[in-house]
Coordinates of C-alpha atoms in Angstrom, one line a residue:
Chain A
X91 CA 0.0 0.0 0.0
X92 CA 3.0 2.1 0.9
X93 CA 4.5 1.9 -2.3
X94 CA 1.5 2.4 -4.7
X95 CA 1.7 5.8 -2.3
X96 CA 4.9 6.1 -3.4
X97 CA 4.6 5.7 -6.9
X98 CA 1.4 7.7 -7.4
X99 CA 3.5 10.6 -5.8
X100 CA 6.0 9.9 -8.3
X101 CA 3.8 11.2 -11.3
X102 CA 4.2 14.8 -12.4
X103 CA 1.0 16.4 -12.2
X104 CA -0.1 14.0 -9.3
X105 CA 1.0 15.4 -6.0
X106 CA -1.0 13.7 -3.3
X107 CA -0.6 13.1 -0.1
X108 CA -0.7 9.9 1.4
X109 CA -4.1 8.6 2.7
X110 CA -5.3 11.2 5.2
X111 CA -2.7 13.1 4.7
X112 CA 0.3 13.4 7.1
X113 CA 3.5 13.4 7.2
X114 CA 5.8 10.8 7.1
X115 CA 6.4 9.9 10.9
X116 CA 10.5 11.4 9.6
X117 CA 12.6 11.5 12.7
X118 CA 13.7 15.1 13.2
X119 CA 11.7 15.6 9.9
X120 CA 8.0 16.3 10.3
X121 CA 6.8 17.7 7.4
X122 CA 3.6 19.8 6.8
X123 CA 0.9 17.2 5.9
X124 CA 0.4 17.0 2.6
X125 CA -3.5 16.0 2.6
X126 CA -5.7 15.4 0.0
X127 CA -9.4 16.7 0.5
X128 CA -10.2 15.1 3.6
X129 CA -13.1 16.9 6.3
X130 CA -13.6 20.3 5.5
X131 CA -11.4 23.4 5.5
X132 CA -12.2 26.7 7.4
X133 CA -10.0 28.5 4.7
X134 CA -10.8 27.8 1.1
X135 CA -7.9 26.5 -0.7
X136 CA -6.2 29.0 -3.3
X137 CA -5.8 28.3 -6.9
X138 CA -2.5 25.8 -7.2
X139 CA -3.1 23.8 -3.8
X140 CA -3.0 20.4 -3.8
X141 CA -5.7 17.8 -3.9
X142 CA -5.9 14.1 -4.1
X143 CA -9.5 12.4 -3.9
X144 CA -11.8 13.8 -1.4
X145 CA -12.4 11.1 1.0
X146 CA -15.0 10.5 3.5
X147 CA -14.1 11.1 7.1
X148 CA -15.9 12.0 10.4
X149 CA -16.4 15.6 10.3
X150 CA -16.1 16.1 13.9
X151 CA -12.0 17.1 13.5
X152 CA -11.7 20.2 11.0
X153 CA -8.6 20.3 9.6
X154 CA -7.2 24.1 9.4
X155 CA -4.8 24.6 6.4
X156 CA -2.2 26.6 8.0
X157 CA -0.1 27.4 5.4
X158 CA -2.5 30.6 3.8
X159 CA -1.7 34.2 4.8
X160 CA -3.5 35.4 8.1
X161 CA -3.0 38.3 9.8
X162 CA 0.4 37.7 11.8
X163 CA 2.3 37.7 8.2
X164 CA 4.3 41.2 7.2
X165 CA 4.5 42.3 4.2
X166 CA 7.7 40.5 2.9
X167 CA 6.1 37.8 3.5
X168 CA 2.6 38.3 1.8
X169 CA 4.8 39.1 -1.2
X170 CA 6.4 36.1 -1.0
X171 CA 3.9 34.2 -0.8
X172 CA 1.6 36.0 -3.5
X173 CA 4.9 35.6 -6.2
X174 CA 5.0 31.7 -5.5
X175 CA 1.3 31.1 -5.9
X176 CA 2.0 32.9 -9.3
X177 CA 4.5 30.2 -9.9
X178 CA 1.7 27.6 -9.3
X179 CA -0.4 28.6 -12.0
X180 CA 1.1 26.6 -15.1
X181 CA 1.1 23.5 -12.5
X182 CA 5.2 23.1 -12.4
X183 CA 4.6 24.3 -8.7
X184 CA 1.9 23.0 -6.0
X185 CA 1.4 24.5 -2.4
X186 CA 1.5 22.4 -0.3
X187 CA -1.2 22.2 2.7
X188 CA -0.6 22.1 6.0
X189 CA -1.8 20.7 9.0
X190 CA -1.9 20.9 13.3
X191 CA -2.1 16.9 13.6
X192 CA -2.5 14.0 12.5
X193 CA -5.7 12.2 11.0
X194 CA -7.1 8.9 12.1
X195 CA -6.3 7.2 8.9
X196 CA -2.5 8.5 8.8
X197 CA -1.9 6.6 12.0
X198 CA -3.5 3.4 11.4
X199 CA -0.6 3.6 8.6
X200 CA 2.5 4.9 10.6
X201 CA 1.3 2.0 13.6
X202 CA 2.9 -0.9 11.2
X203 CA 5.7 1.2 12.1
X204 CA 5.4 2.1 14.8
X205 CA 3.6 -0.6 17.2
X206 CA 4.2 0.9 20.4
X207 CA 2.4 4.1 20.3
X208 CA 0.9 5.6 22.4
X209 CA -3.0 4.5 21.6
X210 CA -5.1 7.0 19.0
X211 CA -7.7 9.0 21.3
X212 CA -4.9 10.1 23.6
X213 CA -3.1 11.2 20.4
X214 CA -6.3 13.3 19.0
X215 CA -6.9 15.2 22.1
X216 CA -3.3 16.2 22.5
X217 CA -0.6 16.1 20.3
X218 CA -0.3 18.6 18.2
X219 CA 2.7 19.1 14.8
X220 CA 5.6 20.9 16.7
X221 CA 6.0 23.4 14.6
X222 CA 2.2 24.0 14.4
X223 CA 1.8 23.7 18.1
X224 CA 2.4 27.5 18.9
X225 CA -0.6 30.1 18.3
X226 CA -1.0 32.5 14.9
X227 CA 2.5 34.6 14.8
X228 CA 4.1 33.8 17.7
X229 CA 6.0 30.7 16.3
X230 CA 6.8 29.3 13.1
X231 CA 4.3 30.9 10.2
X232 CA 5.6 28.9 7.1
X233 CA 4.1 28.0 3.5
X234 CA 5.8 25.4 1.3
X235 CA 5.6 24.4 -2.0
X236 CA 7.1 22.2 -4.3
X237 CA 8.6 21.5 -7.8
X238 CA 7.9 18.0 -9.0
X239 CA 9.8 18.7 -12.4
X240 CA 13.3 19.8 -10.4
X241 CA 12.2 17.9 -7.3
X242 CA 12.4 21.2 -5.2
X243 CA 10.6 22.1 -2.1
X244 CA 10.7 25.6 -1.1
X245 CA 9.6 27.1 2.2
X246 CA 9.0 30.6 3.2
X247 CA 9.2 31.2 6.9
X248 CA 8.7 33.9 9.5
X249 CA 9.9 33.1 12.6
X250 CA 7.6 35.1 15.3
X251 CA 8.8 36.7 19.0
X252 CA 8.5 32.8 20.9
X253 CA 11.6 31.8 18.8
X254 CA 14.3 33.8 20.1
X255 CA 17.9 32.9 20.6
X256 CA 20.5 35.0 21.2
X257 CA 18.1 38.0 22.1
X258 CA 16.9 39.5 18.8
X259 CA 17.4 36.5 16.6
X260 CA 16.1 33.2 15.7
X261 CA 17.3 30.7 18.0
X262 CA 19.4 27.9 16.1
X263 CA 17.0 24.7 17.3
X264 CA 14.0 26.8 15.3
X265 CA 16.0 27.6 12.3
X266 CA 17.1 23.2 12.6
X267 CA 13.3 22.9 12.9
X268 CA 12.1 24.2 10.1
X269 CA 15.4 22.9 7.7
X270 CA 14.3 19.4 9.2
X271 CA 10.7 20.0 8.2
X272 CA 11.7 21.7 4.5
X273 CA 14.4 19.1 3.7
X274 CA 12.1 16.2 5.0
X275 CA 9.2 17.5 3.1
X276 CA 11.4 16.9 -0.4
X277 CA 12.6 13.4 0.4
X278 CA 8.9 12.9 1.3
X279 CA 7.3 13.9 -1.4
X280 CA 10.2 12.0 -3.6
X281 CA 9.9 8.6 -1.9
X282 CA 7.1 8.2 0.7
X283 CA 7.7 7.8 4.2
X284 CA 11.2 8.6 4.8
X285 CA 13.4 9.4 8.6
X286 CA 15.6 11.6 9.2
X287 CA 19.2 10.1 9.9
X288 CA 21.5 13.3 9.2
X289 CA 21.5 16.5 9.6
X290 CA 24.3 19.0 9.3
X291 CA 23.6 22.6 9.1
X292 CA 26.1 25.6 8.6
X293 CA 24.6 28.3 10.1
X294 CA 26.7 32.0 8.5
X295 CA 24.9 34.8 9.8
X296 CA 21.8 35.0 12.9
X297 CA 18.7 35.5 11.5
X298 CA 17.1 38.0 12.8
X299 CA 14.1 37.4 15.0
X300 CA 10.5 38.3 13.0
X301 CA 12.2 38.5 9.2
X302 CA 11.3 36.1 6.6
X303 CA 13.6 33.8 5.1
X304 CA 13.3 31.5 2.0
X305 CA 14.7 27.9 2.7
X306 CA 14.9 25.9 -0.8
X307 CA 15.8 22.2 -0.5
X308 CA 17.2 20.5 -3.8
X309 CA 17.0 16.0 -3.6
X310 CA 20.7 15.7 -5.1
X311 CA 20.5 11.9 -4.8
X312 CA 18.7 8.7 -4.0
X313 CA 21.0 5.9 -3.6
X314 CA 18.3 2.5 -2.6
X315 CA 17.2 3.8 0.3
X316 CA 19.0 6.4 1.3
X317 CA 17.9 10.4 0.4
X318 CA 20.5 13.1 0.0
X319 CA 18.9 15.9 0.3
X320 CA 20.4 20.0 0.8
X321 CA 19.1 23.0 1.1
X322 CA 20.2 27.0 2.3
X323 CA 18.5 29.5 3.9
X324 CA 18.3 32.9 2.3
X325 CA 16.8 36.1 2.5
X326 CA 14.0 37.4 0.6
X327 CA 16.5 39.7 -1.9
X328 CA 18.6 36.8 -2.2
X329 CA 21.4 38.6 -1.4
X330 CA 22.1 36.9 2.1
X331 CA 23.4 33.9 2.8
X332 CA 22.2 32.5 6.4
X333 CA 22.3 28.6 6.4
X334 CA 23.7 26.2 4.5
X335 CA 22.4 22.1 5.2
X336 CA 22.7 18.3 4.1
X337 CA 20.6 15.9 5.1
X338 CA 20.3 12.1 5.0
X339 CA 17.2 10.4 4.8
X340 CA 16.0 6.9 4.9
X341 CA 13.5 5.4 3.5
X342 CA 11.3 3.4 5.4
X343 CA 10.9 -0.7 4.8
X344 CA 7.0 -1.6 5.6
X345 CA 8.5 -4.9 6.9
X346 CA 10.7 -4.2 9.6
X347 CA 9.1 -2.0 13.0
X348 CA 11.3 0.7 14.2
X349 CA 10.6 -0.2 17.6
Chain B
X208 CA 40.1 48.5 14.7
X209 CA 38.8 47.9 11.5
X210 CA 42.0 47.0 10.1
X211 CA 42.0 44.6 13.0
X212 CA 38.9 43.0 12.7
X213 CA 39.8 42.2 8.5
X214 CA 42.6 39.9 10.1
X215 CA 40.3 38.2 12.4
X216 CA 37.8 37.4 9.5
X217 CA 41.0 35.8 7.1
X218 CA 41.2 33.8 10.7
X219 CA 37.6 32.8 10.5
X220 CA 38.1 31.0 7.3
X221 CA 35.3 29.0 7.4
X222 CA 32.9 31.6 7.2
X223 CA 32.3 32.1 3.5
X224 CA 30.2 35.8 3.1
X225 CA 28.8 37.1 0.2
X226 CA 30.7 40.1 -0.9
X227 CA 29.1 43.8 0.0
X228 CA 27.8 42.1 3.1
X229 CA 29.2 43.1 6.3
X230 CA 30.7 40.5 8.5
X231 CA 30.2 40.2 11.8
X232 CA 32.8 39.6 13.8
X233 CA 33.8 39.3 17.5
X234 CA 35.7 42.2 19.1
X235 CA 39.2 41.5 20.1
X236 CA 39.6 43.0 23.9
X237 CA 43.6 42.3 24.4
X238 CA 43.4 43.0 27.8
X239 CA 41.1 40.3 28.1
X240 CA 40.8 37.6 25.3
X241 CA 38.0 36.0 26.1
X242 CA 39.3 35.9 29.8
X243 CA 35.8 36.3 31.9
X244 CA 36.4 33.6 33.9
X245 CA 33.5 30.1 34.1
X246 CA 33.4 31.5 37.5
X247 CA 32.4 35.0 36.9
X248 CA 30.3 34.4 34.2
X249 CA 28.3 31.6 36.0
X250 CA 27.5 33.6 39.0
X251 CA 26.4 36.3 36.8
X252 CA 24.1 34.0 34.3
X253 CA 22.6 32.3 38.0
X254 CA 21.1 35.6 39.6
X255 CA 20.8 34.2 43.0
X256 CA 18.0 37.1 44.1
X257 CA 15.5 37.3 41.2
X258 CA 11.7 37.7 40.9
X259 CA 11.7 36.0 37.5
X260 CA 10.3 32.6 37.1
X261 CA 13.1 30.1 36.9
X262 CA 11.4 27.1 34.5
X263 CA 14.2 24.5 35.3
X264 CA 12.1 23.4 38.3
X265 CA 10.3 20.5 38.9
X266 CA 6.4 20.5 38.3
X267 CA 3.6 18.1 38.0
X268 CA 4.1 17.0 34.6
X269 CA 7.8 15.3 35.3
X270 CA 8.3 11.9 35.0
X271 CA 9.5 9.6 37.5
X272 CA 12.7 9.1 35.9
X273 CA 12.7 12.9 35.5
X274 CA 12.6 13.3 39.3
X275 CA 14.7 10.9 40.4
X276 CA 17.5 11.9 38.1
X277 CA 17.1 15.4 39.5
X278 CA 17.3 14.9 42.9
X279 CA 20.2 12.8 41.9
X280 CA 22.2 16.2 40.6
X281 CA 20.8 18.4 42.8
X282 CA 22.8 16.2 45.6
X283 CA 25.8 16.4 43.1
X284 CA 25.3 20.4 43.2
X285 CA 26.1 20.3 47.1
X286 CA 29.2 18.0 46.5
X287 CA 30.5 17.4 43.6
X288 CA 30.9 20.9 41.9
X289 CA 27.8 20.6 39.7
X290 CA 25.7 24.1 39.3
X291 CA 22.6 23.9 38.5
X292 CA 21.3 26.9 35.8
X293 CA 17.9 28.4 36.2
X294 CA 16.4 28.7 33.0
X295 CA 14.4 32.3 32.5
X296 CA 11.5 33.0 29.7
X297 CA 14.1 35.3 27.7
X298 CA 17.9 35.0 27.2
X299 CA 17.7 39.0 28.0
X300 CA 16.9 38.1 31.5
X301 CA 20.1 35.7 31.7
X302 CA 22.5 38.5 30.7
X303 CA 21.2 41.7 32.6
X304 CA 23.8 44.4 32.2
X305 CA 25.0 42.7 29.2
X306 CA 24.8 43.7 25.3
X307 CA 25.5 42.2 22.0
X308 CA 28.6 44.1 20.6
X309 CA 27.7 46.7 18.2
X310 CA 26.2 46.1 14.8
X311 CA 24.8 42.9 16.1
X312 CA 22.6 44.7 19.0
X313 CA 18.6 44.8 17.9
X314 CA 17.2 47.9 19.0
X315 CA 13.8 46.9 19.5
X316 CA 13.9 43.4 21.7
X317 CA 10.3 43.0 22.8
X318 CA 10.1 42.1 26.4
X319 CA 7.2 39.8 25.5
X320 CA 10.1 37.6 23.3
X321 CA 10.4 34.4 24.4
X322 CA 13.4 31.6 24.3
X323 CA 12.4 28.9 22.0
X324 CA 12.8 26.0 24.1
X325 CA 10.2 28.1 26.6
X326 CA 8.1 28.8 23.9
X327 CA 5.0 26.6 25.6
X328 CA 4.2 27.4 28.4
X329 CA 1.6 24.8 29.3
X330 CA 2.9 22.8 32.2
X331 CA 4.0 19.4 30.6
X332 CA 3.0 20.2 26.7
X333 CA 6.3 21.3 25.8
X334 CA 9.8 21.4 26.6
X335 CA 10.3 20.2 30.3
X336 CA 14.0 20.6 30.7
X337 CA 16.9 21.3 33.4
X338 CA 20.4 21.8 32.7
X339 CA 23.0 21.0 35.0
X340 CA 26.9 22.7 34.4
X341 CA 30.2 21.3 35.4
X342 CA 32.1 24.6 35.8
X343 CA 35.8 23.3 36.2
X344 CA 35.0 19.8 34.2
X345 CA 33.3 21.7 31.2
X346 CA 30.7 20.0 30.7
X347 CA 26.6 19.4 31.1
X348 CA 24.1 16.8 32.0
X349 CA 20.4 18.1 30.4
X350 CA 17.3 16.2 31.6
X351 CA 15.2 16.2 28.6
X352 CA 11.5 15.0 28.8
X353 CA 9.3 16.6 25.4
X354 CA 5.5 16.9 25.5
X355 CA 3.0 15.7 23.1
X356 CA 3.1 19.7 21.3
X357 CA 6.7 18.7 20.0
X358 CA 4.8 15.3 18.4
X359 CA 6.6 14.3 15.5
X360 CA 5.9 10.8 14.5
X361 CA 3.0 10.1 16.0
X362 CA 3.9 9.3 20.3
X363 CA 7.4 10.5 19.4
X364 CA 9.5 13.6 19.8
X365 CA 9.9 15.6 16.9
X366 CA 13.3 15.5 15.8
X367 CA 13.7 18.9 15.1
X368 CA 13.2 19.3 18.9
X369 CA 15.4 17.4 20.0
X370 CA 18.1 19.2 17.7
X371 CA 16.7 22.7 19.1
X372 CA 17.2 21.0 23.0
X373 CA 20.6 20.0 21.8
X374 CA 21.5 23.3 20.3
X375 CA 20.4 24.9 23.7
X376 CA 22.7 22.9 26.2
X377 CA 25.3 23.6 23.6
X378 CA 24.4 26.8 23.8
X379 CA 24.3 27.3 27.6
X380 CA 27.6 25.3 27.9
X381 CA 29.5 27.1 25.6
X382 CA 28.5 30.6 27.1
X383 CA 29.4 29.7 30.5
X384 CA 32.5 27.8 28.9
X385 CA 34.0 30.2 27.3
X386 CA 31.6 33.3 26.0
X387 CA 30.0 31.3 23.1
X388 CA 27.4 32.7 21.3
X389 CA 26.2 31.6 18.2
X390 CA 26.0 29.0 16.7
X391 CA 28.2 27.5 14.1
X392 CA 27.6 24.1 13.1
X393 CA 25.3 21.0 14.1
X394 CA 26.5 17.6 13.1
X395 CA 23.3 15.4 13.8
X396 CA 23.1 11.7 14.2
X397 CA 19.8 10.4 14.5
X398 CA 19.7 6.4 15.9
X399 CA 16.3 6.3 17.7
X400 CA 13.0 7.5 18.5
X401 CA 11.9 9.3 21.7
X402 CA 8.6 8.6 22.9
X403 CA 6.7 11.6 23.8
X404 CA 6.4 12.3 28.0
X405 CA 10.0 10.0 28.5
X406 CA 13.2 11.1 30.2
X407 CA 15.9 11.8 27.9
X408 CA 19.6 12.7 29.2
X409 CA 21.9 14.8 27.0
X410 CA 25.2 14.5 27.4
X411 CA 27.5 17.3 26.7
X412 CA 31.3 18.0 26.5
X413 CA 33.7 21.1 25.4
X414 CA 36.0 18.9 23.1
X415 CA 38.5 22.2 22.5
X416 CA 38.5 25.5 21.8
X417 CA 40.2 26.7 19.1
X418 CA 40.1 29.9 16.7
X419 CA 37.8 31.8 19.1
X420 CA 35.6 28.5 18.5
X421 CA 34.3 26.4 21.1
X422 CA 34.0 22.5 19.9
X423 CA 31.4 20.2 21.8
X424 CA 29.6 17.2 21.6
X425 CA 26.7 15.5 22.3
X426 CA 24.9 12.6 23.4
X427 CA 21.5 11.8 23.8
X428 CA 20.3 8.6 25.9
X429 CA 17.7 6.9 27.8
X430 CA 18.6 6.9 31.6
X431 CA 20.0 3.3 31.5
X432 CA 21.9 4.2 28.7
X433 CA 20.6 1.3 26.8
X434 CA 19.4 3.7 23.9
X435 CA 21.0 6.2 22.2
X436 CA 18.5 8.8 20.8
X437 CA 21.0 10.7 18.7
X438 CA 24.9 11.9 18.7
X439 CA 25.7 15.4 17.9
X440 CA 29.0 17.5 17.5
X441 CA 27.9 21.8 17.7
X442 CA 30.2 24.8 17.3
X443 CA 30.0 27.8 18.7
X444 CA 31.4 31.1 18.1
X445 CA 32.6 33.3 21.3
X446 CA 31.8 36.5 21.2
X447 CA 32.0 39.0 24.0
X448 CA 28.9 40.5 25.2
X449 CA 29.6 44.6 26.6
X450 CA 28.2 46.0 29.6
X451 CA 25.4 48.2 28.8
X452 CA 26.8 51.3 30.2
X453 CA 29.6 51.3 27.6
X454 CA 29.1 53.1 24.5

């Protein structure tokens, strides 16, 4: 089942999520879900989201698409946002969705992997997607989208006031965060349920806190199992370098637990 | 001092900028060369007579292995030359009196800004966490137990959380070790899984300092040791803060 995932991700044009939607269960990489239609959205989805088939669900859970402008965004990052839903229009790019937790069908799926977690209903009523767990504009406000053609993900980020490091800028777990979630997101949407096993970052200049940055994560390589994956963190003009990362990512085998 | 600081940046090597941008760089003080003592700089980071909340205290939501583990150090903090650090909402409040050099200095810091790894503040949900510092050994034991809001993997820690608790003792260690400030590098080595609400103990140790860098590594375990979450090696660059009053 896995692998039919896999492959259907595989075709241009076909950008779906796995069943329900979530992310792969990536150690150190979380991804934003990438969800096909599933319960209804408070937001409408804008014009180059991505949607698989609608499926049926219990409506009790709505499922917010976080990854649409709201009111804590600035301006650089409205922008941003605005130029890469341009980029979606002739289909080579697809936002991708994005999601607090994770939906009943998405774990039934990770528990082959998984068999000794924690049961569902405790899940539901608590967990929440680190880096959606903080409220509007205080933490990590972030959009991604993707280029099946080049097998890019990009990911525009604000990092709001709960972040802080070094007083004034981003603190260097947050900025791993979200490289972990952008790099993790590629090797996702490239292979299906994939872990993080690496991560090296090169961090070259503080971000300061409340900017935007653009992190764009390239797969160089798949070798069997293993994802290469790299990325760097810029600003908005380009003209700033502030991270630099590789990554390593494995691929999950549906026969062997992790636990 | 300009000229100066050019010489330190062919030093930094490593650091490749993009031309026209300015680099920052630490300030050279001859007189003292990174020589505020671990002493000095501990008892200043640990405000013994504060109103602010210290976080790095046991509550409700700890573990049993959490507990035990810090009663365990708190006993080693009355003989064995462990300190244990209070961890305040801001890194402002740790370094009252203190400034980033200038150029790096924000001018508006918000007082309602927040350290990441305090960034929930639900008993429990979040990071629970307590770092204890080895002044003369150089190292830090941090007790580690993440809430179901840093859920990667469904009943499992986010990774990227554990890298940002990681990059935090690093952090704390290499300030009180030798004035490090940001962060250079993170080599991470992911083995296992950390189930969401268990103890995890970091490990860490200042391998060297070299080039006004401070080398360290990491481990994370389970309490018997029996697991090994993740290895990591950090860098940190020192970088002397300046007492406010100075211009």
């Amino acid at each position: 089942m896995l692998r039919s995932c896999a492959s259907r991700l595989r075709k241009p044009g076909a950008l779906r999520g796995p069943l329900g939607g979530t992310p792969p269960p990536a150690r150190g990489s979380r991804p934003p879900p990438v969800s096909p239609g599933a319960g209804r959205r408070e937001r409408a989805a804008g014009p180059g989201c991505v949607w698989g088939e609608p499926r049926s669900f219990s409506s009790e859970v709505i499922y917010v698409d976080h990854s649409l402008p709201n009111s804590s965004w600035s301006k650089d990052m409205r922008l941003l946002f605005d130029q890469f839903m341009k980029k979606t229009e002739d289909g080579s790019w697809k936002r991708l969705p994005s999601y607090k937790s994770v939906s009943p069908q998405r774990i039934e799926e990770l528990k082959t992997f998984f068999p000794d977690a924690k049961p569902i209903k405790e899940h539901m009523s608590q967990a929440q997607l680190f880096p959606r767990s903080l409220e509007e504009g205080l933490g990590f406000e972030y959009a991604m989208f993707h280029n099946h053609v080049e097998n890019r993900t990009v990911c525009i980020f604000q990092g709001g006031p709960y972040l802080q490091g070094v007083p004034g800028f981003l603190h260097g777990g947050a900025i791993a965060t979200m490289i972990d979630s952008t790099v993790g997101m590629c090797a996702f949407i490239a292979e299906g349920i994939v872990m993080t096993a690496n991560l090296n970052i090169s961090f070259r200049r503080p971000i300061p806190l409340c900017s935007v940055v653009v992190i764009n994560s390239q797969l160089d390589k798949v070798e069997g199992r293993k994802l290469f994956v790299s990325c760097n963190v810029q600003s908005v003009d380009e003209k700033t370098l502030y991270s630099e990362a590789t990554s390593l990512f494995v691929k999950l085998d549906p026969k062997k637990s992790l636990t | 001092m300009i000229r100066r600081c050019f010489q330190v940046a062919g030093r930094l090597g490593q650091h490749r900028v993009l031309p026209a941008v300015p680099q920052v760089l630490p300030r050279l003080n001859p007189t003292s060369a990174f020589g505020s003592s671990t002493d000095a700089l501990v008892s200043r980071f640990c405000l013994k007579k504060t109103d602010l909340k210290d976080y790095a205290l046991p509550n409700a939501s700890w573990c049993p292995d959490m507990l035990t583990l810090y009663q365990e150090f708190l006993e080693k903090t009355k003989t064995d030359g462990w300190i244990k650090l209070p961890s305040f909402k801001s890194n402002r409040d740790h370094i009252q009196g203190l400034k980033l050099p200038f150029g790096l200095a924000v001018a508006s810091d918000k007082s309602d800004w927040r350290i990441f790894t305090r960034c929930i503040q639900v008993e429990g949900q979040g990071y629970e966490y307590v770092i204890f510092f080895h002044p003369s050994k150089k190292k830090s034991i941090c007790l580690f137990q993440p809430g179901p809001y840093l859920e990667g993997a469904p009943g499992f820690a986010h990774g990227g959380s554990l890298a940002a608790m990681m990059d935090e003792t690093f952090s704390k260690t290499a300030y009180l070790a030798g004035e490090g400030l940001f962060t250079v590098s993170l080599n991470i080595r992911f083995k296992n899984l950390i189930p969401v609400g268990s103890l995890a103990v970091l490990k860490v140790d200042v391998e060297k300092v070299e080039d006004q860098k401070l080398y360290m590594s990491c481990i994370a375990q389970s309490r018997d040791q029996q697991t090994v979450y993740a290895k990591c090696s950090g860098v940190f660059l020192q970088l002397q803060l300046e007492e406010e009053s100075s211009q």
